[in-house]
Tab-separated table of C-alpha atoms in Angstrom:
chain	number	residue	atom	x	y	z
A	6	UNK	CA	-120.657	-8.723	109.831
A	7	UNK	CA	-120.380	-11.687	112.168
A	8	UNK	CA	-123.804	-12.212	113.606
A	9	UNK	CA	-122.735	-15.336	115.468
A	10	UNK	CA	-124.871	-18.301	116.420
A	11	UNK	CA	-127.708	-16.600	118.287
A	12	UNK	CA	-129.369	-14.123	115.958
A	13	UNK	CA	-132.372	-12.017	116.800
A	14	UNK	CA	-135.344	-12.121	114.464
A	15	UNK	CA	-136.857	-9.101	116.247
A	16	UNK	CA	-139.514	-7.844	113.917
A	17	UNK	CA	-137.625	-7.865	110.669
A	18	UNK	CA	-135.982	-4.591	111.726
A	19	UNK	CA	-132.461	-3.221	111.613
A	20	UNK	CA	-131.055	-4.536	114.877
A	21	UNK	CA	-129.863	-2.381	117.729
A	22	UNK	CA	-126.408	-0.927	117.982
A	23	UNK	CA	-124.824	-0.557	121.443
A	24	UNK	CA	-125.196	1.803	124.368
A	25	UNK	CA	-122.236	3.354	126.200
A	26	UNK	CA	-122.124	5.210	129.512
A	27	UNK	CA	-119.147	6.626	131.423
A	28	UNK	CA	-118.787	8.813	134.507
A	29	UNK	CA	-116.027	10.509	136.497
A	30	UNK	CA	-116.780	12.325	139.776
A	31	UNK	CA	-114.671	14.477	142.086
A	32	UNK	CA	-115.942	12.708	145.226
A	33	UNK	CA	-116.440	9.015	146.009
A	34	UNK	CA	-119.955	7.674	145.439
A	35	UNK	CA	-121.799	4.546	144.345
A	36	UNK	CA	-120.563	4.653	140.740
A	37	UNK	CA	-121.798	1.117	140.061
A	38	UNK	CA	-125.382	2.153	140.800
A	39	UNK	CA	-125.114	5.162	138.481
A	40	UNK	CA	-123.678	3.029	135.668
A	41	UNK	CA	-126.435	0.477	136.264
A	42	UNK	CA	-129.109	3.142	135.869
A	43	UNK	CA	-127.349	4.587	132.830
A	44	UNK	CA	-127.192	1.361	130.849
A	45	UNK	CA	-130.724	0.445	131.919
A	46	UNK	CA	-131.874	3.651	130.194
A	47	UNK	CA	-129.902	2.528	127.123
A	48	UNK	CA	-131.221	-1.032	127.089
A	49	UNK	CA	-133.049	-0.421	123.804
A	50	UNK	CA	-129.692	-0.013	122.067
A	51	UNK	CA	-128.434	-3.506	122.906
A	52	UNK	CA	-130.040	-6.545	124.458
A	53	UNK	CA	-127.495	-9.358	124.206
A	54	UNK	CA	-124.934	-8.553	126.889
A	55	UNK	CA	-123.960	-5.828	129.309
A	56	UNK	CA	-121.187	-4.874	131.690
A	57	UNK	CA	-119.944	-2.345	134.234
A	58	UNK	CA	-116.360	-1.422	135.138
A	59	UNK	CA	-115.533	0.863	138.115
A	60	UNK	CA	-112.407	2.315	139.737
A	61	UNK	CA	-111.464	4.052	142.978
A	62	UNK	CA	-108.176	5.408	141.599
A	63	UNK	CA	-106.153	2.402	142.691
A	64	UNK	CA	-108.216	-0.631	141.761
A	65	UNK	CA	-110.492	-1.508	138.850
A	66	UNK	CA	-113.265	-4.110	139.042
A	67	UNK	CA	-115.484	-5.371	136.251
A	68	UNK	CA	-118.630	-7.467	135.936
A	69	UNK	CA	-120.237	-8.460	132.614
A	70	UNK	CA	-122.337	-11.249	131.191
A	71	UNK	CA	-124.897	-12.227	128.587
A	72	UNK	CA	-128.445	-10.973	129.076
A	73	UNK	CA	-130.489	-7.880	129.825
A	74	UNK	CA	-129.323	-5.353	132.411
A	75	UNK	CA	-131.862	-6.413	135.035
A	76	UNK	CA	-130.950	-10.078	134.445
A	77	UNK	CA	-127.192	-9.638	134.773
A	78	UNK	CA	-126.978	-7.091	137.587
A	79	UNK	CA	-128.688	-8.360	140.699
A	80	UNK	CA	-127.743	-6.911	144.097
A	81	UNK	CA	-125.013	-9.485	144.631
A	82	UNK	CA	-123.214	-8.511	141.449
A	83	UNK	CA	-123.649	-4.800	142.089
A	84	UNK	CA	-122.329	-5.228	145.634
A	85	UNK	CA	-119.147	-6.675	144.144
A	86	UNK	CA	-118.615	-3.350	142.371
A	87	UNK	CA	-119.267	-1.277	145.475
A	88	UNK	CA	-115.984	-0.705	147.218
A	89	UNK	CA	-114.446	2.247	149.003
A	90	UNK	CA	-113.673	5.371	147.022
A	91	UNK	CA	-115.187	4.602	143.608
A	92	UNK	CA	-115.340	7.696	141.384
A	93	UNK	CA	-114.926	6.438	137.807
A	94	UNK	CA	-116.883	3.920	135.772
A	95	UNK	CA	-118.023	2.649	132.369
A	96	UNK	CA	-121.212	0.817	131.495
A	97	UNK	CA	-122.085	-0.901	128.231
A	98	UNK	CA	-125.028	-2.727	126.714
A	99	UNK	CA	-124.342	-4.613	123.526
A	100	UNK	CA	-125.890	-5.902	120.351
A	101	UNK	CA	-123.320	-7.745	118.236
A	102	UNK	CA	-122.673	-6.463	114.734
A	103	UNK	CA	-119.129	-7.776	114.580
A	104	UNK	CA	-118.064	-10.655	116.754
A	105	UNK	CA	-120.255	-13.474	117.926
A	106	UNK	CA	-122.904	-13.236	120.597
A	107	UNK	CA	-120.845	-14.813	123.367
A	108	UNK	CA	-119.720	-13.827	126.843
A	109	UNK	CA	-116.095	-13.144	125.916
A	110	UNK	CA	-117.296	-10.439	123.503
A	111	UNK	CA	-119.286	-8.604	126.193
A	112	UNK	CA	-118.026	-5.128	127.068
A	113	UNK	CA	-116.395	-3.145	128.590
A	114	UNK	CA	-113.236	-4.734	127.245
A	115	UNK	CA	-110.169	-4.502	129.444
A	116	UNK	CA	-106.446	-4.748	128.714
A	117	UNK	CA	-103.329	-4.429	130.858
A	118	UNK	CA	-100.736	-2.139	129.358
A	119	UNK	CA	-97.856	0.156	130.229
A	120	UNK	CA	-100.597	2.734	130.859
A	121	UNK	CA	-102.137	0.484	133.478
A	122	UNK	CA	-105.448	-1.302	133.187
A	123	UNK	CA	-107.653	0.228	130.488
A	124	UNK	CA	-111.339	-0.380	129.823
A	125	UNK	CA	-113.275	0.447	126.657
A	126	UNK	CA	-116.917	0.648	125.636
A	127	UNK	CA	-117.734	0.995	121.949
A	128	UNK	CA	-120.761	1.751	119.775
A	129	UNK	CA	-120.401	1.330	116.014
A	130	UNK	CA	-117.926	-0.377	113.704
A	131	UNK	CA	-114.409	0.227	112.463
A	132	UNK	CA	-114.535	-0.544	108.745
A	133	UNK	CA	-110.782	-1.220	108.548
A	134	UNK	CA	-110.591	-3.247	111.770
A	135	UNK	CA	-110.181	-6.635	110.088
A	136	UNK	CA	-107.277	-5.404	107.996
A	137	UNK	CA	-105.547	-3.920	111.062
A	138	UNK	CA	-106.293	-7.064	113.060
A	139	UNK	CA	-104.648	-9.294	110.450
A	140	UNK	CA	-101.568	-7.077	110.406
A	141	UNK	CA	-101.359	-7.189	114.198
A	142	UNK	CA	-101.770	-10.985	114.229
A	143	UNK	CA	-98.897	-11.261	111.752
A	144	UNK	CA	-96.835	-9.145	114.161
A	145	UNK	CA	-97.561	-11.579	116.987
A	146	UNK	CA	-100.486	-9.867	118.717
A	147	UNK	CA	-102.915	-11.986	120.728
A	148	UNK	CA	-106.668	-11.292	120.700
A	149	UNK	CA	-109.105	-12.545	123.307
A	150	UNK	CA	-112.327	-11.645	121.477
A	151	UNK	CA	-113.723	-11.623	117.947
A	152	UNK	CA	-115.067	-8.069	117.927
A	153	UNK	CA	-113.497	-4.987	116.408
A	154	UNK	CA	-113.447	-3.039	119.682
A	155	UNK	CA	-110.383	-4.998	120.790
A	156	UNK	CA	-108.474	-3.702	117.783
A	157	UNK	CA	-108.774	-0.143	119.063
A	158	UNK	CA	-107.829	-0.859	122.657
A	159	UNK	CA	-104.786	-2.856	121.512
A	160	UNK	CA	-103.700	-0.046	119.198
A	161	UNK	CA	-103.948	2.434	122.072
A	162	UNK	CA	-101.906	0.154	124.332
A	163	UNK	CA	-99.213	-0.256	121.664
A	164	UNK	CA	-98.262	3.427	121.709
A	165	UNK	CA	-96.270	2.966	124.901
A	166	UNK	CA	-94.329	6.229	124.515
A	167	UNK	CA	-97.495	8.340	124.431
A	168	UNK	CA	-99.938	9.368	127.109
A	169	UNK	CA	-103.369	7.758	127.049
A	170	UNK	CA	-104.899	10.904	125.524
A	171	UNK	CA	-102.192	11.246	122.855
A	172	UNK	CA	-102.299	7.535	122.014
A	173	UNK	CA	-106.079	7.627	121.683
A	174	UNK	CA	-105.917	10.710	119.466
A	175	UNK	CA	-103.384	9.009	117.218
A	176	UNK	CA	-105.535	5.871	116.931
A	177	UNK	CA	-108.563	7.987	116.000
A	178	UNK	CA	-106.704	8.971	112.846
A	179	UNK	CA	-105.932	5.349	111.972
A	180	UNK	CA	-109.433	3.920	112.344
A	181	UNK	CA	-112.203	4.344	109.794
A	182	UNK	CA	-115.948	3.894	110.106
A	183	UNK	CA	-118.737	5.158	112.319
A	184	UNK	CA	-118.131	4.943	116.047
A	185	UNK	CA	-118.379	6.511	119.459
A	186	UNK	CA	-116.084	5.246	122.216
A	187	UNK	CA	-115.523	5.699	125.938
A	188	UNK	CA	-112.209	4.685	127.530
A	189	UNK	CA	-111.172	4.752	131.182
A	190	UNK	CA	-108.096	4.177	133.246
A	191	UNK	CA	-108.049	4.361	137.032
A	192	UNK	CA	-108.432	8.133	137.198
A	193	UNK	CA	-110.115	9.493	134.072
A	194	UNK	CA	-112.526	8.848	131.239
A	195	UNK	CA	-112.235	9.727	127.552
A	196	UNK	CA	-115.104	10.107	125.110
A	197	UNK	CA	-114.778	10.425	121.336
A	198	UNK	CA	-116.675	10.259	118.037
A	199	UNK	CA	-115.572	9.535	114.495
A	200	UNK	CA	-115.059	12.458	112.114
A	201	UNK	CA	-118.556	12.041	110.651
A	202	UNK	CA	-120.290	11.724	114.012
A	203	UNK	CA	-122.191	8.705	112.715
A	204	UNK	CA	-122.781	7.282	116.187
A	205	UNK	CA	-124.036	9.614	118.948
A	206	UNK	CA	-122.354	10.600	122.221
A	207	UNK	CA	-123.472	13.306	124.631
A	208	UNK	CA	-121.871	14.983	127.659
A	209	UNK	CA	-123.621	15.656	130.952
A	210	UNK	CA	-122.660	17.274	134.251
A	211	UNK	CA	-123.340	15.521	137.552
A	212	UNK	CA	-122.357	16.706	141.041
A	213	UNK	CA	-119.241	18.500	139.812
A	214	UNK	CA	-118.195	15.654	137.524
A	215	UNK	CA	-118.975	14.587	133.982
A	216	UNK	CA	-120.894	11.864	132.210
A	217	UNK	CA	-120.730	10.500	128.657
A	218	UNK	CA	-123.686	8.590	127.228
A	219	UNK	CA	-125.065	7.418	123.904
A	220	UNK	CA	-128.297	9.322	124.521
A	221	UNK	CA	-129.664	12.000	126.866
A	222	UNK	CA	-132.031	9.426	128.422
A	223	UNK	CA	-129.077	8.016	130.365
A	224	UNK	CA	-128.280	11.484	131.722
A	225	UNK	CA	-131.868	12.125	132.713
A	226	UNK	CA	-132.241	8.903	134.679
A	227	UNK	CA	-129.403	9.788	137.076
A	228	UNK	CA	-130.310	13.484	137.279
A	229	UNK	CA	-127.364	14.773	135.238
A	230	UNK	CA	-127.750	17.988	133.255
A	231	UNK	CA	-127.118	17.960	129.518
A	232	UNK	CA	-124.030	19.933	128.463
A	233	UNK	CA	-123.643	19.215	124.740
A	234	UNK	CA	-122.941	16.559	122.127
A	235	UNK	CA	-119.384	15.397	121.605
A	236	UNK	CA	-118.488	16.943	118.258
A	237	UNK	CA	-117.583	14.764	115.268
A	238	UNK	CA	-113.847	14.043	115.384
A	239	UNK	CA	-113.532	15.377	118.935
A	240	UNK	CA	-111.762	13.757	121.891
A	241	UNK	CA	-112.954	14.848	125.349
A	242	UNK	CA	-111.239	13.995	128.654
A	243	UNK	CA	-112.895	14.192	132.077
A	244	UNK	CA	-110.584	14.006	135.093
A	245	UNK	CA	-110.066	15.685	138.453
A	246	UNK	CA	-109.083	18.965	136.791
A	247	UNK	CA	-112.279	19.213	134.752
A	248	UNK	CA	-113.223	18.724	131.115
A	249	UNK	CA	-110.595	18.992	128.374
A	250	UNK	CA	-111.315	18.835	124.657
A	251	UNK	CA	-109.263	18.276	121.528
A	252	UNK	CA	-110.495	18.458	117.933
A	253	UNK	CA	-108.474	15.546	116.562
A	254	UNK	CA	-110.138	15.092	113.165
A	255	UNK	CA	-111.693	17.557	110.783
A	256	UNK	CA	-115.445	17.386	111.457
A	257	UNK	CA	-117.624	16.173	108.574
A	258	UNK	CA	-121.001	15.819	110.306
A	259	UNK	CA	-123.205	13.078	108.847
A	260	UNK	CA	-124.910	11.381	111.818
A	261	UNK	CA	-126.902	8.206	111.177
A	262	UNK	CA	-130.440	9.028	110.032
A	263	UNK	CA	-131.747	5.862	111.686
A	264	UNK	CA	-131.193	7.419	115.109
A	265	UNK	CA	-134.161	9.673	114.330
A	266	UNK	CA	-136.122	7.085	112.359
A	267	UNK	CA	-135.942	4.224	114.834
A	268	UNK	CA	-133.055	3.691	117.242
A	269	UNK	CA	-132.921	6.559	119.710
A	270	UNK	CA	-135.521	6.957	122.421
A	271	UNK	CA	-138.136	9.528	121.555
A	272	UNK	CA	-137.494	11.669	124.644
A	273	UNK	CA	-134.095	12.934	123.513
A	274	UNK	CA	-132.295	15.452	121.331
A	275	UNK	CA	-129.218	14.437	119.334
A	276	UNK	CA	-126.962	16.897	117.508
A	277	UNK	CA	-129.589	19.576	118.089
A	278	UNK	CA	-132.443	17.668	116.424
A	279	UNK	CA	-135.400	16.584	118.571
A	280	UNK	CA	-136.148	12.900	117.956
A	281	UNK	CA	-139.884	12.871	118.677
A	282	UNK	CA	-140.465	16.039	116.668
A	283	UNK	CA	-138.531	14.566	113.736
A	284	UNK	CA	-140.692	11.434	113.775
A	285	UNK	CA	-143.853	13.518	113.804
A	286	UNK	CA	-142.549	15.439	110.791
A	287	UNK	CA	-141.770	12.174	108.982
A	288	UNK	CA	-145.434	11.300	109.240
A	289	UNK	CA	-146.427	14.763	108.068
A	290	UNK	CA	-144.141	14.450	105.045
A	291	UNK	CA	-145.579	11.018	104.239
A	292	UNK	CA	-149.092	12.468	104.325
A	293	UNK	CA	-147.985	15.034	101.740
A	294	UNK	CA	-146.016	12.634	99.573
A	295	UNK	CA	-148.466	9.718	99.716
A	296	UNK	CA	-152.000	10.886	100.401
A	297	UNK	CA	-154.766	8.279	100.215
A	298	UNK	CA	-158.450	8.145	101.157
A	299	UNK	CA	-158.844	6.180	104.379
A	300	UNK	CA	-160.791	6.031	107.632
A	301	UNK	CA	-158.062	5.703	110.285
A	302	UNK	CA	-154.293	5.928	110.722
A	303	UNK	CA	-152.600	3.181	112.745
A	304	UNK	CA	-148.970	3.010	113.875
A	305	UNK	CA	-146.937	-0.164	114.412
A	306	UNK	CA	-145.840	-0.095	118.077
A	307	UNK	CA	-143.624	1.390	119.247
A	308	UNK	CA	-141.438	3.008	116.666
A	309	UNK	CA	-144.172	3.745	114.113
A	310	UNK	CA	-146.501	5.554	116.502
A	311	UNK	CA	-145.060	9.080	116.324
A	312	UNK	CA	-144.971	9.062	112.508
A	313	UNK	CA	-148.551	7.769	112.487
A	314	UNK	CA	-149.642	10.669	114.689
A	315	UNK	CA	-147.858	13.090	112.341
A	316	UNK	CA	-149.579	11.529	109.345
A	317	UNK	CA	-152.949	11.862	111.066
A	318	UNK	CA	-152.397	15.518	111.956
A	319	UNK	CA	-151.307	16.469	108.452
A	320	UNK	CA	-154.002	14.487	106.651
A	321	UNK	CA	-156.920	15.105	109.008
A	322	UNK	CA	-157.616	11.345	109.099
A	323	UNK	CA	-158.242	10.174	112.686
A	324	UNK	CA	-155.485	8.328	114.523
A	325	UNK	CA	-156.472	5.223	116.456
A	326	UNK	CA	-154.837	2.349	118.290
A	327	UNK	CA	-155.252	-0.470	115.811
A	328	UNK	CA	-152.511	-2.728	117.160
A	329	UNK	CA	-151.939	-3.756	120.768
A	330	UNK	CA	-148.398	-4.743	121.717
A	331	UNK	CA	-148.009	-7.180	124.598
A	332	UNK	CA	-145.614	-5.796	127.216
A	333	UNK	CA	-144.683	-9.341	128.257
A	334	UNK	CA	-143.610	-10.829	124.928
A	335	UNK	CA	-139.920	-10.102	125.574
A	336	UNK	CA	-137.208	-10.843	123.066
A	337	UNK	CA	-137.801	-13.198	120.144
A	338	UNK	CA	-135.149	-15.288	118.449
A	339	UNK	CA	-135.105	-17.208	115.201
A	340	UNK	CA	-137.449	-20.172	115.466
A	341	UNK	CA	-137.088	-23.504	113.695
A	342	UNK	CA	-140.012	-23.171	111.304
A	343	UNK	CA	-142.236	-20.623	109.598
A	344	UNK	CA	-145.335	-21.558	111.619
A	345	UNK	CA	-143.644	-20.727	114.924
A	346	UNK	CA	-142.310	-17.439	113.505
A	347	UNK	CA	-145.870	-16.483	112.541
A	348	UNK	CA	-147.081	-17.299	116.036
A	349	UNK	CA	-144.401	-15.019	117.502
A	350	UNK	CA	-145.928	-12.052	115.656
A	351	UNK	CA	-149.332	-12.886	117.137
A	352	UNK	CA	-147.728	-13.151	120.568
A	353	UNK	CA	-146.378	-9.621	120.269
A	354	UNK	CA	-149.108	-7.843	118.302
A	355	UNK	CA	-152.873	-8.135	118.268
A	356	UNK	CA	-155.306	-6.005	116.217
A	357	UNK	CA	-158.004	-4.058	118.019
A	358	UNK	CA	-161.625	-3.593	117.002
A	359	UNK	CA	-160.752	-0.128	115.681
A	360	UNK	CA	-159.741	-1.586	112.303
A	361	UNK	CA	-162.900	-3.610	111.594
A	362	UNK	CA	-164.604	-2.414	108.418
A	363	UNK	CA	-162.101	0.430	108.018
A	364	UNK	CA	-159.705	1.591	105.325
A	365	UNK	CA	-156.473	1.636	107.308
A	366	UNK	CA	-153.269	3.614	106.771
A	367	UNK	CA	-150.589	1.549	108.513
A	368	UNK	CA	-147.397	3.464	109.387
A	369	UNK	CA	-144.108	1.795	110.297
A	370	UNK	CA	-140.520	2.999	110.433
A	371	UNK	CA	-138.908	0.486	108.059
A	372	UNK	CA	-139.192	-2.662	105.988
A	373	UNK	CA	-136.115	-4.889	105.882
A	374	UNK	CA	-137.050	-8.327	104.541
A	375	UNK	CA	-140.793	-7.711	104.411
A	376	UNK	CA	-141.775	-10.886	106.223
A	377	UNK	CA	-143.038	-9.319	109.435
A	378	UNK	CA	-144.703	-6.451	107.567
A	379	UNK	CA	-146.707	-9.008	105.614
A	380	UNK	CA	-147.811	-10.771	108.792
A	381	UNK	CA	-148.999	-7.486	110.302
A	382	UNK	CA	-151.004	-6.637	107.180
A	383	UNK	CA	-152.554	-10.103	107.368
A	384	UNK	CA	-153.476	-9.571	111.039
A	385	UNK	CA	-155.339	-6.388	110.152
A	386	UNK	CA	-157.193	-8.073	107.322
A	387	UNK	CA	-158.177	-10.979	109.576
A	388	UNK	CA	-159.546	-8.377	112.010
A	389	UNK	CA	-161.821	-6.989	109.287
A	390	UNK	CA	-159.808	-4.145	107.735
A	391	UNK	CA	-161.274	-3.349	104.300
A	392	UNK	CA	-158.034	-1.856	102.947
A	393	UNK	CA	-154.478	-1.575	104.272
A	394	UNK	CA	-152.265	1.192	102.885
A	395	UNK	CA	-148.679	0.820	104.119
A	396	UNK	CA	-146.574	3.958	104.707
A	397	UNK	CA	-142.916	3.800	105.753
A	398	UNK	CA	-141.041	6.625	107.501
A	399	UNK	CA	-137.677	5.581	106.054
A	400	UNK	CA	-136.627	5.298	102.409
A	401	UNK	CA	-136.191	1.764	101.005
A	402	UNK	CA	-133.241	-0.014	102.671
A	403	UNK	CA	-131.100	-1.235	99.767
A	404	UNK	CA	-127.615	-1.561	101.266
A	405	UNK	CA	-126.086	-3.073	104.426
A	406	UNK	CA	-124.772	-0.817	107.177
A	407	UNK	CA	-121.099	-1.030	108.115
A	408	UNK	CA	-121.324	1.465	110.971
A	409	UNK	CA	-122.847	-0.556	113.790
A	410	UNK	CA	-126.348	-1.517	112.620
A	411	UNK	CA	-127.199	-5.090	111.643
A	412	UNK	CA	-129.391	-4.539	108.566
A	413	UNK	CA	-128.869	-8.040	107.055
A	414	UNK	CA	-126.980	-8.983	103.905
A	415	UNK	CA	-127.946	-7.110	100.756
A	416	UNK	CA	-129.414	-10.198	99.127
A	417	UNK	CA	-131.861	-10.406	102.059
A	418	UNK	CA	-133.026	-6.787	101.783
A	419	UNK	CA	-136.404	-6.584	100.098
A	420	UNK	CA	-135.734	-3.229	98.434
A	421	UNK	CA	-132.404	-4.430	97.037
A	422	UNK	CA	-133.960	-7.315	95.144
A	423	UNK	CA	-137.550	-6.210	94.471
A	424	UNK	CA	-139.395	-3.191	93.125
A	425	UNK	CA	-141.764	-1.311	95.419
A	426	UNK	CA	-144.688	-2.888	93.570
A	427	UNK	CA	-143.207	-6.356	94.172
A	428	UNK	CA	-142.766	-5.568	97.860
A	429	UNK	CA	-146.380	-4.371	98.005
A	430	UNK	CA	-147.533	-7.672	96.545
A	431	UNK	CA	-145.325	-9.622	98.956
A	432	UNK	CA	-146.707	-7.922	102.073
A	433	UNK	CA	-150.267	-7.912	100.742
A	434	UNK	CA	-150.948	-4.173	101.106
A	435	UNK	CA	-153.341	-2.211	98.889
A	436	UNK	CA	-150.672	0.451	98.418
A	437	UNK	CA	-147.117	1.028	99.616
A	438	UNK	CA	-145.116	4.237	99.843
A	439	UNK	CA	-141.764	5.081	101.452
A	440	UNK	CA	-140.706	8.561	102.509
A	441	UNK	CA	-138.280	10.154	100.042
A	442	UNK	CA	-134.678	10.926	100.996
A	443	UNK	CA	-135.476	14.617	100.518
A	444	UNK	CA	-138.531	14.302	102.752
A	445	UNK	CA	-136.538	12.473	105.417
A	446	UNK	CA	-133.854	15.170	105.412
A	447	UNK	CA	-136.539	17.818	105.790
A	448	UNK	CA	-138.098	15.949	108.703
A	449	UNK	CA	-134.834	15.506	110.629
A	450	UNK	CA	-133.785	19.085	109.980
A	451	UNK	CA	-129.996	18.639	109.877
A	452	UNK	CA	-127.763	19.803	107.038
A	453	UNK	CA	-126.636	16.256	106.281
A	454	UNK	CA	-127.092	12.738	107.667
A	455	UNK	CA	-125.723	9.318	106.776
A	456	UNK	CA	-128.082	7.647	104.287
A	457	UNK	CA	-125.724	4.855	103.244
A	458	UNK	CA	-128.240	2.056	103.839
A	459	UNK	CA	-130.616	3.818	101.418
A	460	UNK	CA	-128.282	5.039	98.669
A	461	UNK	CA	-124.964	3.190	99.156
A	462	UNK	CA	-122.979	6.385	99.748
A	463	UNK	CA	-120.615	5.229	102.520
A	464	UNK	CA	-119.164	8.575	103.544
A	465	UNK	CA	-117.385	7.201	106.629
A	466	UNK	CA	-115.615	4.404	104.754
A	467	UNK	CA	-116.320	0.938	103.362
A	468	UNK	CA	-114.631	-2.308	104.416
A	469	UNK	CA	-114.161	-3.453	100.816
A	470	UNK	CA	-114.856	-6.906	99.425
A	471	UNK	CA	-111.849	-8.581	100.998
A	472	UNK	CA	-112.097	-7.142	104.496
A	473	UNK	CA	-115.874	-7.404	104.659
A	474	UNK	CA	-115.555	-11.200	104.580
A	475	UNK	CA	-114.498	-13.240	107.607
A	476	UNK	CA	-111.159	-14.977	107.494
A	477	UNK	CA	-111.125	-18.722	108.126
A	478	UNK	CA	-109.619	-18.085	111.556
A	479	UNK	CA	-112.390	-15.640	112.450
A	480	UNK	CA	-115.085	-18.049	111.265
A	481	UNK	CA	-113.585	-20.780	113.414
A	482	UNK	CA	-113.619	-18.529	116.468
A	483	UNK	CA	-117.193	-17.411	115.872
A	484	UNK	CA	-118.427	-20.978	115.492
A	485	UNK	CA	-117.078	-22.100	118.900
């Protein structure tokens, strides 16, 4: 993975993926405003850059830049996307997992081809993208970015003898990995998922037209009604004649378990599994698997709260707000020394009086490196907690993700290099327990999910040793 120059420290967590949004309507409307609302609702999935591309059937305009949605899209920029007859659009909010964190990597990506101007928004990773990219460079192709999304859009454009739908279907069979993609030309949008459905994509209906989005929250914010999830391996086209579907690849459903553990907003349902309910059940399972005598249960805001409530309900131990999260702390980036990193934790989190003199069960969704977890345990102890028992609603993260989540290199993963007892000592907890893979599966409630970052079983493909390393040319581009 190319994390680039600007890397988020963000709580020692797996970093966000990306959020995609696309809409096609039968009648002209303010598509830019709808895309703006859609990607705002998906901001949690990517906080480095964002963009919107719209069309009126004859002309396509695009605006994108580095920053949060409300930073990039002021009224002036939105007005530039408001022109007569707009009916089609794509929005994207990005966190870089391949390609550096720079403006030229912001999406949607656009390319001029024999099919006209195409735009693409992508969530996930193509595990064979670097190999394909090298082959295309040897054939004389020119790339404008360093991310793997451009590989797909160039492949689509190369099949000049095929329609956009047929070319996209053919490319789906050539790419490996976990991904969901939206593509638009001047008159239609296409949504698709990989054969394993690793990355989510849902369909909504809005005023006689259709919407694609990474999560239902983006449908809800514009008032669209949920239709269904795009099926694994399915290609769906929305145009003036309606919705058309094609099962391109044999479905092998294994969606990413981290959508339910951490990434997706708690107010949604993905692939039929309610996210908030799953997180409550994770806490309930933890209470069964790792019972301990304590006085209160505390969740790490925000993603550990639901599991903490579930733990409290199942154990009968009262839930309380033991950590206050400042709503104004904003994003944090790597700081030049350890002391400043420690101060960033105190800026974001502060213990409440509820923990003083108490035996605390602290519930969080994951431990990556263990550094932030240790600081939080220390905060609770400084506030007077007698004991701190750490419970984690994901299994130990032992392997990197190649499907669109930045989980850090394996040598940096605490569970890949230390035993659970060693991690407990590092973070300073009185006890430490992770949910089991069996317990997690029970909590989510699906037949199968992707657990590659826990057990190394990369069902959707692996980049291999050679292609998982940057070439010299790619490193030079990233370091610009």
